[in-house]
Short mmCIF file of C-alpha atoms in Angstrom, two decimals:
data_model
loop_
_atom_site.label_atom_id
_atom_site.label_comp_id
_atom_site.label_asym_id
_atom_site.label_seq_id
_atom_site.Cartn_x
_atom_site.Cartn_y
_atom_site.Cartn_z
CA UNK A 1 -96.65 120.31 298.63
CA UNK A 2 -96.77 123.00 301.26
CA UNK A 3 -93.65 124.90 302.21
CA UNK A 4 -92.65 125.12 305.87
CA UNK A 5 -94.62 127.80 307.65
CA UNK A 6 -96.72 128.39 304.53
CA UNK A 7 -100.45 128.28 305.20
CA UNK A 8 -101.34 127.39 301.64
CA UNK A 9 -102.68 123.92 300.98
CA UNK A 10 -100.29 121.02 300.54
CA UNK A 11 -101.24 118.06 298.92
CA UNK A 12 -107.18 94.61 310.77
CA UNK A 13 -109.28 94.65 313.76
CA UNK A 14 -110.07 97.92 315.35
CA UNK A 15 -109.94 98.19 319.10
CA UNK A 16 -110.89 100.59 321.86
CA UNK A 17 -108.41 103.13 323.13
CA UNK A 18 -108.24 101.67 326.63
CA UNK A 19 -107.08 98.39 325.13
CA UNK A 20 -103.83 99.77 323.77
CA UNK A 21 -103.37 103.49 324.31
CA UNK A 22 -103.12 104.37 320.65
CA UNK A 23 -101.10 101.89 318.67
CA UNK A 24 -99.37 99.24 320.74
CA UNK A 25 -100.21 97.55 323.99
CA UNK A 26 -97.16 96.99 326.17
CA UNK A 27 -94.98 99.11 323.86
CA UNK A 28 -97.87 101.52 323.61
CA UNK A 29 -96.60 103.81 320.90
CA UNK A 30 -98.41 107.13 320.63
CA UNK A 31 -100.82 107.85 317.81
CA UNK A 32 -100.04 110.29 319.85
CA UNK A 33 -105.84 121.23 333.79
CA UNK A 34 -105.57 124.42 332.45
CA UNK A 35 -105.96 127.32 334.90
CA UNK A 36 -109.18 129.12 334.14
CA UNK A 37 -110.20 132.51 335.46
CA UNK A 38 -113.34 132.61 337.54
CA UNK A 39 -115.02 134.99 335.11
CA UNK A 40 -114.43 132.82 332.07
CA UNK A 41 -117.46 130.81 331.10
CA UNK A 42 -116.42 127.46 329.69
CA UNK A 43 -118.43 124.54 328.51
CA UNK A 44 -116.67 121.30 327.67
CA UNK A 45 -117.75 119.92 324.34
CA UNK A 46 -116.82 116.39 325.39
CA UNK A 47 -119.12 113.42 325.17
CA UNK A 48 -117.90 112.28 328.62
CA UNK A 49 -120.58 112.36 331.34
CA UNK A 50 -120.42 115.39 333.68
CA UNK A 51 -120.12 113.13 336.73
CA UNK A 52 -116.92 111.61 335.37
CA UNK A 53 -115.41 115.01 334.71
CA UNK A 54 -116.30 116.24 338.19
CA UNK A 55 -114.67 113.17 339.70
CA UNK A 56 -111.53 113.81 337.67
CA UNK A 57 -111.37 117.43 338.77
CA UNK A 58 -110.95 116.33 342.39
CA UNK A 59 -107.64 114.60 341.62
CA UNK A 60 -104.52 116.46 342.69
CA UNK A 61 -101.76 116.79 340.09
CA UNK A 62 -98.82 114.43 340.46
CA UNK A 63 -95.55 116.01 341.57
CA UNK A 64 -92.09 114.46 341.36
CA UNK A 65 -90.25 113.95 344.62
CA UNK A 66 -87.37 116.33 345.22
CA UNK A 67 -84.23 115.06 343.52
CA UNK A 68 -86.02 113.19 340.74
CA UNK A 69 -84.51 113.98 337.27
CA UNK A 70 -87.83 115.25 335.94
CA UNK A 71 -88.16 117.70 338.83
CA UNK A 72 -84.88 119.30 337.74
CA UNK A 73 -86.03 119.20 334.11
CA UNK A 74 -89.09 121.33 334.79
CA UNK A 75 -87.31 123.80 337.07
CA UNK A 76 -84.67 124.45 334.39
CA UNK A 77 -87.11 125.17 331.56
CA UNK A 78 -88.12 128.72 330.76
CA UNK A 79 -91.75 129.79 330.44
CA UNK A 80 -93.02 130.78 327.00
CA UNK A 81 -95.57 133.59 326.86
CA UNK A 82 -98.10 133.07 324.06
CA UNK A 83 -95.67 131.76 321.42
CA UNK A 84 -96.64 131.69 317.77
CA UNK A 85 -98.35 128.43 316.86
CA UNK A 86 -95.85 126.06 315.28
CA UNK A 87 -92.76 128.01 316.35
CA UNK A 88 -91.17 125.28 318.50
CA UNK A 89 -90.58 122.22 316.31
CA UNK A 90 -88.78 122.92 313.00
CA UNK A 91 -90.01 121.70 309.62
CA UNK A 92 -87.89 119.39 307.49
CA UNK A 93 -88.57 117.81 304.07
CA UNK A 94 -89.43 114.12 304.30
CA UNK A 95 -86.49 113.11 302.10
CA UNK A 96 -83.94 114.76 304.45
CA UNK A 97 -84.38 112.13 307.20
CA UNK A 98 -83.61 114.66 309.94
CA UNK A 99 -84.65 114.19 313.57
CA UNK A 100 -86.47 116.43 316.04
CA UNK A 101 -88.64 117.95 313.31
CA UNK A 102 -91.95 117.49 311.51
CA UNK A 103 -92.71 116.76 307.87
CA UNK A 104 -95.61 116.36 305.48
CA UNK A 105 -96.83 112.83 304.87
CA UNK A 106 -99.05 111.84 301.97
CA UNK A 107 -102.63 110.96 303.02
CA UNK A 108 -102.56 108.10 300.53
CA UNK A 109 -99.96 106.22 302.60
CA UNK A 110 -102.53 105.36 305.32
CA UNK A 111 -104.73 102.29 305.05
CA UNK A 112 -108.44 102.77 305.75
CA UNK A 113 -111.71 100.88 305.32
CA UNK A 114 -112.17 100.30 301.59
CA UNK A 115 -115.33 100.72 299.54
CA UNK A 116 -116.28 97.05 299.99
CA UNK A 117 -115.13 96.73 303.61
CA UNK A 118 -118.46 95.41 304.89
CA UNK A 119 -118.34 92.58 302.36
CA UNK A 120 -114.68 91.54 302.41
CA UNK A 121 -113.27 93.29 305.55
CA UNK A 122 -110.35 94.57 303.48
CA UNK A 123 -108.57 97.87 303.83
CA UNK A 124 -106.86 99.88 301.14
CA UNK A 125 -104.74 102.99 300.83
CA UNK A 126 -106.75 106.17 301.30
CA UNK A 127 -107.35 108.63 298.51
CA UNK A 128 -104.43 111.06 298.43
CA UNK A 129 -106.40 114.03 299.74
CA UNK A 130 -106.98 115.34 303.26
CA UNK A 131 -109.41 117.87 304.66
CA UNK A 132 -106.63 119.61 306.62
CA UNK A 133 -102.87 119.91 305.97
CA UNK A 134 -100.17 120.64 308.60
CA UNK A 135 -98.51 124.02 308.98
CA UNK A 136 -96.73 123.58 312.31
CA UNK A 137 -96.01 121.50 315.41
CA UNK A 138 -95.23 122.51 319.00
CA UNK A 139 -94.04 120.57 322.04
CA UNK A 140 -94.67 122.14 325.44
CA UNK A 141 -93.78 120.87 328.91
CA UNK A 142 -96.21 121.62 331.71
CA UNK A 143 -96.57 120.88 335.45
CA UNK A 144 -100.11 119.68 334.76
CA UNK A 145 -102.35 119.02 331.79
CA UNK A 146 -103.21 121.94 329.53
CA UNK A 147 -106.71 121.72 328.12
CA UNK A 148 -107.87 123.91 325.24
CA UNK A 149 -104.29 124.87 324.50
CA UNK A 150 -105.17 127.10 321.54
CA UNK A 151 -106.07 129.82 324.08
CA UNK A 152 -102.42 130.15 325.07
CA UNK A 153 -100.72 130.35 321.66
CA UNK A 154 -100.92 132.88 318.86
CA UNK A 155 -102.81 131.27 315.99
CA UNK A 156 -102.37 132.75 312.50
CA UNK A 157 -105.10 134.86 310.98
CA UNK A 158 -106.58 132.86 308.14
CA UNK A 159 -109.40 133.92 305.85
CA UNK A 160 -112.55 131.94 306.48
CA UNK A 161 -115.31 130.96 304.10
CA UNK A 162 -117.59 127.98 304.22
CA UNK A 163 -119.02 125.72 306.91
CA UNK A 164 -115.78 124.32 308.36
CA UNK A 165 -113.23 126.13 310.60
CA UNK A 166 -110.03 127.17 308.83
CA UNK A 167 -107.71 125.75 311.52
CA UNK A 168 -107.69 122.37 313.25
CA UNK A 169 -105.63 121.98 316.44
CA UNK A 170 -104.83 118.49 317.76
CA UNK A 171 -103.49 118.56 321.33
CA UNK A 172 -102.00 115.25 322.50
CA UNK A 173 -101.53 115.31 326.29
CA UNK A 174 -98.73 112.92 327.32
CA UNK A 175 -97.87 112.17 330.98
CA UNK A 176 -94.26 112.17 332.18
CA UNK A 177 -94.98 110.74 335.65
CA UNK A 178 -95.07 106.96 336.24
CA UNK A 179 -98.42 105.13 336.19
CA UNK A 180 -99.72 103.80 339.50
CA UNK A 181 -101.90 100.72 339.66
CA UNK A 182 -104.02 101.77 342.63
CA UNK A 183 -103.68 105.56 342.73
CA UNK A 184 -104.84 106.28 339.17
CA UNK A 185 -103.49 109.82 338.85
CA UNK A 186 -104.92 111.52 335.79
CA UNK A 187 -103.05 114.80 336.04
CA UNK A 188 -99.50 115.89 336.66
CA UNK A 189 -96.30 116.81 334.88
CA UNK A 190 -96.29 116.03 331.20
CA UNK A 191 -95.98 117.38 327.71
CA UNK A 192 -98.30 118.49 324.95
CA UNK A 193 -97.68 117.55 321.35
CA UNK A 194 -99.67 120.21 319.51
CA UNK A 195 -100.34 119.69 315.81
CA UNK A 196 -101.70 122.53 313.67
CA UNK A 197 -103.56 122.05 310.40
CA UNK A 198 -105.14 124.38 307.83
CA UNK A 199 -108.28 123.59 305.85
CA UNK A 200 -107.48 122.57 302.29
CA UNK A 201 -108.42 125.20 299.73
CA UNK A 202 -109.74 122.45 297.48
CA UNK A 203 -111.56 120.26 300.01
CA UNK A 204 -114.95 120.96 298.43
CA UNK A 205 -113.96 119.30 295.16
CA UNK A 206 -111.50 116.70 296.50
CA UNK A 207 -113.55 115.20 299.34
CA UNK A 208 -116.93 113.45 298.98
CA UNK A 209 -119.96 115.32 300.35
CA UNK A 210 -120.67 112.66 303.01
CA UNK A 211 -117.21 113.14 304.54
CA UNK A 212 -117.60 116.92 304.57
CA UNK A 213 -120.95 116.42 306.32
CA UNK A 214 -119.40 114.05 308.87
CA UNK A 215 -116.74 116.64 309.75
CA UNK A 216 -119.50 119.16 310.35
CA UNK A 217 -121.38 116.67 312.55
CA UNK A 218 -118.30 116.19 314.74
CA UNK A 219 -117.78 119.94 315.08
CA UNK A 220 -121.47 120.51 315.90
CA UNK A 221 -121.47 117.63 318.43
CA UNK A 222 -124.41 115.83 316.86
CA UNK A 223 -125.73 112.47 318.03
CA UNK A 224 -126.77 109.45 316.01
CA UNK A 225 -129.05 106.52 316.75
CA UNK A 226 -127.27 103.19 317.03
CA UNK A 227 -129.23 99.96 316.84
CA UNK A 228 -128.88 97.77 319.88
CA UNK A 229 -130.55 95.15 322.01
CA UNK A 230 -133.01 95.53 323.59
CA UNK A 231 -133.31 99.19 322.56
CA UNK A 232 -131.58 101.64 320.25
CA UNK A 233 -129.31 104.24 321.84
CA UNK A 234 -128.25 107.77 320.96
CA UNK A 235 -124.46 108.04 320.68
CA UNK A 236 -122.33 111.19 320.18
CA UNK A 237 -121.11 111.30 316.59
CA UNK A 238 -117.70 112.29 317.96
CA UNK A 239 -117.21 108.70 319.11
CA UNK A 240 -116.41 107.88 315.49
CA UNK A 241 -113.16 109.87 315.57
CA UNK A 242 -110.34 107.43 314.85
CA UNK A 243 -106.57 107.67 315.27
CA UNK A 244 -104.25 106.30 312.58
CA UNK A 245 -100.64 105.80 313.56
CA UNK A 246 -97.53 103.89 312.67
CA UNK A 247 -93.84 103.75 313.41
CA UNK A 248 -92.22 104.23 309.99
CA UNK A 249 -88.69 103.16 310.97
CA UNK A 250 -89.31 99.93 312.87
CA UNK A 251 -86.12 98.34 311.58
CA UNK A 252 -84.00 101.14 313.06
CA UNK A 253 -85.20 100.57 316.63
CA UNK A 254 -83.45 98.38 319.18
CA UNK A 255 -86.14 96.07 320.56
CA UNK A 256 -86.34 92.72 322.26
CA UNK A 257 -87.87 89.80 320.39
CA UNK A 258 -91.11 90.18 322.33
CA UNK A 259 -91.28 93.90 321.61
CA UNK A 260 -90.63 93.37 317.91
CA UNK A 261 -93.37 90.75 317.74
CA UNK A 262 -95.84 93.17 319.32
CA UNK A 263 -94.73 95.90 316.94
CA UNK A 264 -95.35 93.70 313.93
CA UNK A 265 -98.77 92.70 315.23
CA UNK A 266 -100.07 96.11 316.25
CA UNK A 267 -98.23 98.76 314.23
CA UNK A 268 -100.72 100.68 312.06
CA UNK A 269 -103.75 99.38 313.97
CA UNK A 270 -106.33 102.20 314.14
CA UNK A 271 -108.13 103.01 317.39
CA UNK A 272 -111.14 105.11 318.31
CA UNK A 273 -110.17 108.10 320.45
CA UNK A 274 -113.16 107.77 322.78
CA UNK A 275 -113.57 108.30 325.63
CA UNK A 276 -110.25 110.05 326.30
CA UNK A 277 -110.98 113.08 324.15
CA UNK A 278 -112.32 116.59 324.59
CA UNK A 279 -113.39 119.15 322.00
CA UNK A 280 -113.22 122.96 321.98
CA UNK A 281 -114.31 125.59 319.48
CA UNK A 282 -112.92 129.08 319.03
CA UNK A 283 -113.04 131.83 316.47
CA UNK A 284 -112.24 130.09 313.20
CA UNK A 285 -110.61 127.02 314.81
CA UNK A 286 -111.57 123.66 316.27
CA UNK A 287 -109.45 121.81 318.85
CA UNK A 288 -109.31 118.10 319.65
CA UNK A 289 -107.58 117.12 322.90
CA UNK A 290 -106.45 113.48 323.25
CA UNK A 291 -105.72 112.75 326.91
CA UNK A 292 -103.15 110.00 327.47
CA UNK A 293 -103.21 110.73 331.23
CA UNK A 294 -106.55 108.89 331.28
CA UNK A 295 -105.34 105.77 329.49
CA UNK A 296 -105.49 102.43 331.30
CA UNK A 297 -102.70 101.36 333.66
CA UNK A 298 -101.44 98.71 331.23
CA UNK A 299 -101.31 101.20 328.37
CA UNK A 300 -99.60 103.84 330.52
CA UNK A 301 -97.07 101.29 331.81
CA UNK A 302 -96.14 100.25 328.28
CA UNK A 303 -95.75 103.82 327.10
CA UNK A 304 -93.67 104.76 330.14
CA UNK A 305 -91.18 102.02 329.23
CA UNK A 306 -91.12 103.27 325.64
CA UNK A 307 -90.74 106.99 326.38
CA UNK A 308 -86.93 107.11 326.19
CA UNK A 309 -87.06 105.69 322.65
CA UNK A 310 -89.48 108.27 321.38
CA UNK A 311 -86.58 110.43 320.15
CA UNK A 312 -85.50 107.62 317.81
CA UNK A 313 -88.92 107.01 316.25
CA UNK A 314 -90.40 108.34 313.04
CA UNK A 315 -94.14 108.52 313.76
CA UNK A 316 -96.82 109.01 311.13
CA UNK A 317 -100.03 110.23 312.74
CA UNK A 318 -103.44 110.86 311.22
CA UNK A 319 -107.13 111.14 312.01
CA UNK A 320 -110.17 109.86 310.18
CA UNK A 321 -113.89 109.46 310.86
CA UNK A 322 -114.96 105.85 311.01
CA UNK A 323 -117.33 104.79 308.24
CA UNK A 324 -120.13 102.68 309.70
CA UNK A 325 -122.28 102.48 306.57
CA UNK A 326 -121.49 101.41 302.99
CA UNK A 327 -122.29 104.89 301.69
CA UNK A 328 -119.60 106.33 304.02
CA UNK A 329 -116.82 104.28 302.43
CA UNK A 330 -114.03 104.43 301.60
CA UNK A 331 -112.89 106.33 304.68
CA UNK A 332 -111.13 109.64 304.08
CA UNK A 333 -108.23 111.34 305.87
CA UNK A 334 -109.10 114.26 308.13
CA UNK A 335 -105.46 115.27 308.74
CA UNK A 336 -101.98 113.72 308.97
CA UNK A 337 -98.37 114.63 309.78
CA UNK A 338 -94.97 112.97 310.31
CA UNK A 339 -93.06 113.47 313.58
CA UNK A 340 -89.39 112.53 313.32
CA UNK A 341 -87.39 111.77 316.46
CA UNK A 342 -89.01 114.32 318.76
CA UNK A 343 -86.86 114.80 321.89
CA UNK A 344 -89.04 116.44 324.53
CA UNK A 345 -85.96 117.35 326.59
CA UNK A 346 -85.26 120.10 324.04
CA UNK A 347 -88.49 122.02 324.67
CA UNK A 348 -89.88 124.50 327.18
CA UNK A 349 -92.87 125.15 329.39
CA UNK A 350 -95.94 127.03 328.24
CA UNK A 351 -96.96 129.78 330.61
CA UNK A 352 -100.58 129.76 331.76
CA UNK A 353 -100.17 133.00 333.75
CA UNK A 354 -101.71 134.98 330.94
CA UNK A 355 -105.17 135.99 329.86
CA UNK A 356 -106.62 133.44 327.45
CA UNK A 357 -106.99 134.77 323.94
CA UNK A 358 -110.14 136.78 323.31
CA UNK A 359 -110.59 134.87 320.07
CA UNK A 360 -110.91 131.50 321.77
CA UNK A 361 -114.34 131.65 323.38
CA UNK A 362 -116.07 128.28 323.27
CA UNK A 363 -119.38 127.70 321.60
#
């Protein structure tokens, strides 16, 4: 098991993301625009069509009306200038049961498609190995979404050898402004849950070759042919990225009967991250942005009602790559981490008035 801050290696029906924002509809539990200089050449590695992104760019960020509690929240928070990655949320051992911290979680506690899934539709606990293990978590407040957040933090220098990047950054963009049925804001004040993972030193021997190859295909933004009617289509391989999430302390939460029923029905249900995801590559790292600002109104509305209870939840979050062929089963864990009672009110803003890191040029 990894020590805190140590970069050495530590040990149902699937639905679309717009259907339930990550784990629960109605309750909508989480799985979980940067400023860019005119001289910086960026290319989004997203599978989203360019026309959709251009349309989104025309939206103005949401701002709280003067006097709203969140307006005071943002004005009172100091700006952090390129903090060290993982310096904001403290580590705590799983057995301590502390809140407002992160912990390791065993990959083998997540259920995934089993070896015989296409015959019996059964899932089983994953093998107890992951490609990447956590070394830190940050929470940042921001007046608008921060894309490609790795440019604005100080990532550790990690030796690199092999085909895969040494560091994986997962940036979950969470809105703090209320959803609007007809206005459909997709930018505004929010927070970023930033999860940092290091490539396992033993991934070559612990993970099957097909899973290693699928990770590479996601990083390289490959496409695959999918059979369809009347014609086959080419689909980005990144659309196979899947979020695994669960609330580990359901019994500790105060919920209505309807909420508890929904929790029992949808807790631990995996969801594909498409199309609300973006991908960025830098020197020796790969970043995945999951944009909750773009979730459906129903999903946003449910999460907004749940937000105040986030600080009481123990959330286990992981990623996998969906296996669509028998030879790709059982599914393997890409990365996973436990978030215990994160209270976003305790965190600060990330300053974007800085030159992006020279080591974060996209490819």
